PDB file of C-alpha atoms in Angstrom:
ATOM      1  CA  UNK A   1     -16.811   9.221  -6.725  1.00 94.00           C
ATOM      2  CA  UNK A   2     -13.847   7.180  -6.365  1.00 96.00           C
ATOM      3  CA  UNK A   3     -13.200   5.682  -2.903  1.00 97.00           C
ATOM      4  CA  UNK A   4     -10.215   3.968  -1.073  1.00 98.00           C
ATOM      5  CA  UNK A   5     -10.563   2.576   2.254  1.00 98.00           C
ATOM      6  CA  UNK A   6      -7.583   1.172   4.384  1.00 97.00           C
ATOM      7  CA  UNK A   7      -7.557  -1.159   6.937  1.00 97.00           C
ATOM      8  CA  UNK A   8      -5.188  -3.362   8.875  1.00 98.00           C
ATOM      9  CA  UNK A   9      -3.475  -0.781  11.063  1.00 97.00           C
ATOM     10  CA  UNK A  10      -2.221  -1.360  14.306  1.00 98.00           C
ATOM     11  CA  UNK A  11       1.005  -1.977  16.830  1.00 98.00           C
ATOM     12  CA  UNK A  12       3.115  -5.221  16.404  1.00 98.00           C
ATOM     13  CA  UNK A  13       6.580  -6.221  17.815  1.00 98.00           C
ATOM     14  CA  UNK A  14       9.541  -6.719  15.474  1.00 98.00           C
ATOM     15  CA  UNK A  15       9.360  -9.358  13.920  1.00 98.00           C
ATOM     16  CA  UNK A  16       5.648  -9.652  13.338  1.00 98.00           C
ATOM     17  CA  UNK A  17       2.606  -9.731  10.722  1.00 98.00           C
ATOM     18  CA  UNK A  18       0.481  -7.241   9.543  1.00 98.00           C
ATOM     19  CA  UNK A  19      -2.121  -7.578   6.510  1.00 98.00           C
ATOM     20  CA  UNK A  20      -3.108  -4.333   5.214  1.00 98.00           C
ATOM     21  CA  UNK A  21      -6.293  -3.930   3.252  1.00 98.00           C
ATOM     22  CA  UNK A  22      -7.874  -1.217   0.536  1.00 98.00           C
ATOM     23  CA  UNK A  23     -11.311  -1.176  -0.734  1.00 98.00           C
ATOM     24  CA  UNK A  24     -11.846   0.478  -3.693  1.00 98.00           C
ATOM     25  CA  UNK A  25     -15.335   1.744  -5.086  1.00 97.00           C
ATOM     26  CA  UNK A  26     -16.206   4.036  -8.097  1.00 97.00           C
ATOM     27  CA  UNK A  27     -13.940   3.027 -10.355  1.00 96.00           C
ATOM     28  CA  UNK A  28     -13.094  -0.043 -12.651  1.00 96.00           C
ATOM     29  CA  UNK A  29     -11.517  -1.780 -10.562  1.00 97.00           C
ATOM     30  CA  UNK A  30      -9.422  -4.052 -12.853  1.00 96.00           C
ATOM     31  CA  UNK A  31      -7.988  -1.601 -14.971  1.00 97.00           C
ATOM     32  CA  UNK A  32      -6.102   0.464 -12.462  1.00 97.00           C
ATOM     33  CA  UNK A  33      -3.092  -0.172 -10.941  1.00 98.00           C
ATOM     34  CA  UNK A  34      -3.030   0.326  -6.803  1.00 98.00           C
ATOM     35  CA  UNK A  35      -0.593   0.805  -4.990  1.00 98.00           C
ATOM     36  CA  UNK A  36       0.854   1.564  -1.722  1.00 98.00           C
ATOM     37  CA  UNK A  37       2.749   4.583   0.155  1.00 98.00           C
ATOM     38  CA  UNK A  38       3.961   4.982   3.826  1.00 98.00           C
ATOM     39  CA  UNK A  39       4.816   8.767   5.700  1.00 98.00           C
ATOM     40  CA  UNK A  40       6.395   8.470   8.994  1.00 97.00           C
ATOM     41  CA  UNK A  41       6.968  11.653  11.293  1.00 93.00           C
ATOM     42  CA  UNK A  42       9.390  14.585   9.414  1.00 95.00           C
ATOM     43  CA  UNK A  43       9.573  12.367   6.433  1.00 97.00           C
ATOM     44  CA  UNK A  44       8.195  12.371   2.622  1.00 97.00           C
ATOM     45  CA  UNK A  45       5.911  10.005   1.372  1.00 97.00           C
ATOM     46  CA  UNK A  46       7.602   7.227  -0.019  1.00 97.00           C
ATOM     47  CA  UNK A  47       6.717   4.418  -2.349  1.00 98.00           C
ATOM     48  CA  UNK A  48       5.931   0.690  -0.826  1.00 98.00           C
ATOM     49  CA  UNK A  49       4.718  -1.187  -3.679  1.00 98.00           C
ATOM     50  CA  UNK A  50       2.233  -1.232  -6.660  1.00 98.00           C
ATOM     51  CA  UNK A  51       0.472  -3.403  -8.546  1.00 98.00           C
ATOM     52  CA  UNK A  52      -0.597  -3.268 -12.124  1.00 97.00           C
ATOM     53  CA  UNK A  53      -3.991  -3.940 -13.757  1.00 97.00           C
ATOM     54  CA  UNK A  54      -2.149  -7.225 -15.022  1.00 95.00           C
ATOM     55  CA  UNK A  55      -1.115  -8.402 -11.586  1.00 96.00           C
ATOM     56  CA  UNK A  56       2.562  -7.820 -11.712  1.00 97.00           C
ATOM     57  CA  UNK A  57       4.036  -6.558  -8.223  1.00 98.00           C
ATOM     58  CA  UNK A  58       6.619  -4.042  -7.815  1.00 97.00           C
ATOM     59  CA  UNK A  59       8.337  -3.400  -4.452  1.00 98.00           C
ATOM     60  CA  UNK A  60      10.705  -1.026  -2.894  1.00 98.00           C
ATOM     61  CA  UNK A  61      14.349  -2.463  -2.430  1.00 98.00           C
ATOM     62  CA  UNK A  62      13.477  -1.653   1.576  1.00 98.00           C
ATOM     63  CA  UNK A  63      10.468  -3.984   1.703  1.00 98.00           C
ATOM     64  CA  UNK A  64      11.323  -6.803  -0.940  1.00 98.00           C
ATOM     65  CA  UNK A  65      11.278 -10.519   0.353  1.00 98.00           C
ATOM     66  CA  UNK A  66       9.276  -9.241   3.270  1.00 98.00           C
ATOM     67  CA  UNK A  67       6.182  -7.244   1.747  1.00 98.00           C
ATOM     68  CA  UNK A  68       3.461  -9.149  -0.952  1.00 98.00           C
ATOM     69  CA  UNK A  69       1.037  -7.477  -2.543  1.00 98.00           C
ATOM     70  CA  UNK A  70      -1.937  -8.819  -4.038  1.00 98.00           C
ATOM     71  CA  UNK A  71      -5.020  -8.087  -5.436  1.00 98.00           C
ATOM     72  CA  UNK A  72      -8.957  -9.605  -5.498  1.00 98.00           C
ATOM     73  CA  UNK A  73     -10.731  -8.265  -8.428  1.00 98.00           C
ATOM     74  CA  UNK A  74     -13.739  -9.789  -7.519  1.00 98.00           C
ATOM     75  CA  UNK A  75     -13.644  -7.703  -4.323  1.00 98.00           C
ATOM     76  CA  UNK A  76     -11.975  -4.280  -5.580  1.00 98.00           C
ATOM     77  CA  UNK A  77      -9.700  -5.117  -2.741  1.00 98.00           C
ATOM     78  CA  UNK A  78      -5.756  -5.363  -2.399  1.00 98.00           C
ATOM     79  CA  UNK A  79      -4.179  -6.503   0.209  1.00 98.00           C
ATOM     80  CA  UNK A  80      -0.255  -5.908   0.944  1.00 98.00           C
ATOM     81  CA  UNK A  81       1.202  -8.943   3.366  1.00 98.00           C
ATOM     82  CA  UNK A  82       4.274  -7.356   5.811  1.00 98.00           C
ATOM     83  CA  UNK A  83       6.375  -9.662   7.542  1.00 98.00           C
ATOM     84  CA  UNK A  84       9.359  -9.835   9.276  1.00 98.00           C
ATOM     85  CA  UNK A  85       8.212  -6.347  10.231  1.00 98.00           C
ATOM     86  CA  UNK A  86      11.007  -3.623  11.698  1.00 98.00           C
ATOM     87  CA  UNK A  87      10.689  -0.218  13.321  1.00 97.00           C
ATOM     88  CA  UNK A  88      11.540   1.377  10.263  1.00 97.00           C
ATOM     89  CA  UNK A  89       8.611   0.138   9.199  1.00 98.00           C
ATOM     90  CA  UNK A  90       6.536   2.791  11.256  1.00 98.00           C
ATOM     91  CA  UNK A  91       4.216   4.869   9.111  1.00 98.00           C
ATOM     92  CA  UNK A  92       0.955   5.848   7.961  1.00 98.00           C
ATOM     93  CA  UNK A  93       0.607   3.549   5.254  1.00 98.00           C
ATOM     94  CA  UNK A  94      -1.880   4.981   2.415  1.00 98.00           C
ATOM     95  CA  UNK A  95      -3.481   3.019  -0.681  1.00 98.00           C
ATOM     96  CA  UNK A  96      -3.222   5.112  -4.161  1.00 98.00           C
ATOM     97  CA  UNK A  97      -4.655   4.160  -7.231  1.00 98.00           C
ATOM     98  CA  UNK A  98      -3.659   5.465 -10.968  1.00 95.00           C
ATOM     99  CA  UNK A  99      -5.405   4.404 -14.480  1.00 93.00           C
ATOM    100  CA  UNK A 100      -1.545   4.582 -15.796  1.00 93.00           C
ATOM    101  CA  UNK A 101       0.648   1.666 -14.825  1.00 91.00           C
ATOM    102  CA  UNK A 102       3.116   3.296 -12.318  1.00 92.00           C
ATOM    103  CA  UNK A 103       1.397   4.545  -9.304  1.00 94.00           C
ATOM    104  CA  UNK A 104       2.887   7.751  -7.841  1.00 93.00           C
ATOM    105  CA  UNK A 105       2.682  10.088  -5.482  1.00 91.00           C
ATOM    106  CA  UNK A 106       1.230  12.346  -8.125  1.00 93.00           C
ATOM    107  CA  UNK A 107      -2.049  10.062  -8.360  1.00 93.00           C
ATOM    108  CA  UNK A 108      -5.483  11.475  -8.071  1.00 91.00           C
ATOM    109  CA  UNK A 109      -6.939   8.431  -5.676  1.00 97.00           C
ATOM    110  CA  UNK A 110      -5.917   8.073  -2.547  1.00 98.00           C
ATOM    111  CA  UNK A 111      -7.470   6.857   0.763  1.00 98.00           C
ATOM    112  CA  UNK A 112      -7.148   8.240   4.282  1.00 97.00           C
ATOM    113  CA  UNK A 113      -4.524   6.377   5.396  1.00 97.00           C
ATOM    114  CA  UNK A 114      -4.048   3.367   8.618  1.00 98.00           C
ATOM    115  CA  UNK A 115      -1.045   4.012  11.010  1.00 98.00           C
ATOM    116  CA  UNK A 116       1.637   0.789  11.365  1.00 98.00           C
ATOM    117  CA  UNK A 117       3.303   0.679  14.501  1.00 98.00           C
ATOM    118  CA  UNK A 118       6.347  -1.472  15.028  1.00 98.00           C
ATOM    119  CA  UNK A 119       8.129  -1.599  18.137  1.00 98.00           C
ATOM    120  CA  UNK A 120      11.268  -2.612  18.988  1.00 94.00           C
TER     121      UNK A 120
END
């Protein structure tokens, strides 16, 4: 069965770095796009960024010019880069991934999620 595993998590200042991994097994790899979502406390899950099968990022307006998102075929893995990292940022970040281009919170594939803490 299909598997997504975050990793990465964990408490930084403002300001900081985080890298934020997701290992994917049971499915071909390079033809799905992955993606990532972030829920803080009372709110919806919102959209971080994606990736398609073909490479090409997409990022929220909230993260651009400090998020990057990447992805190893060879390893099933993606990683999304966060810098310049802000409070807001605080969420459980989750790793989705869709056969369809556009990643949503409507995909099947999901992993458990990793919790981001930024303080100020």
């Amino acid at each position: 069965q299909v598997e997504l595993v975050e990793s990465g998590g964990g408490l930084v200042q403002a300001g900081g770095s985080l890298t934020l991994s997701c290992a994917a097994s049971g499915l071909t790899f390079a033809s799905y796009s992955l993606g990532w979502f972030r829920q803080a406390p009372g709110k919806e899950r919102e959209f971080v960024s994606l990736i398609t099968a073909g490479g090409t990022p997409w990022y929220a307006d909230s993260v651009k010019g400090r998020f990057t998102l990447t992805r190893d075929n060879a390893k099933n893995t993606v990683y999304l880069q966060m810098n310049s990292l802000k409070p807001e940022d605080t969420a459980v970040y989750y790793c989705a991934a869709d056969s369809k281009v556009v990643v949503s919170v409507r995909s099947n594939y999901w992993g458990q999620g990793t919790q981001v803490t930024v303080s100020s």
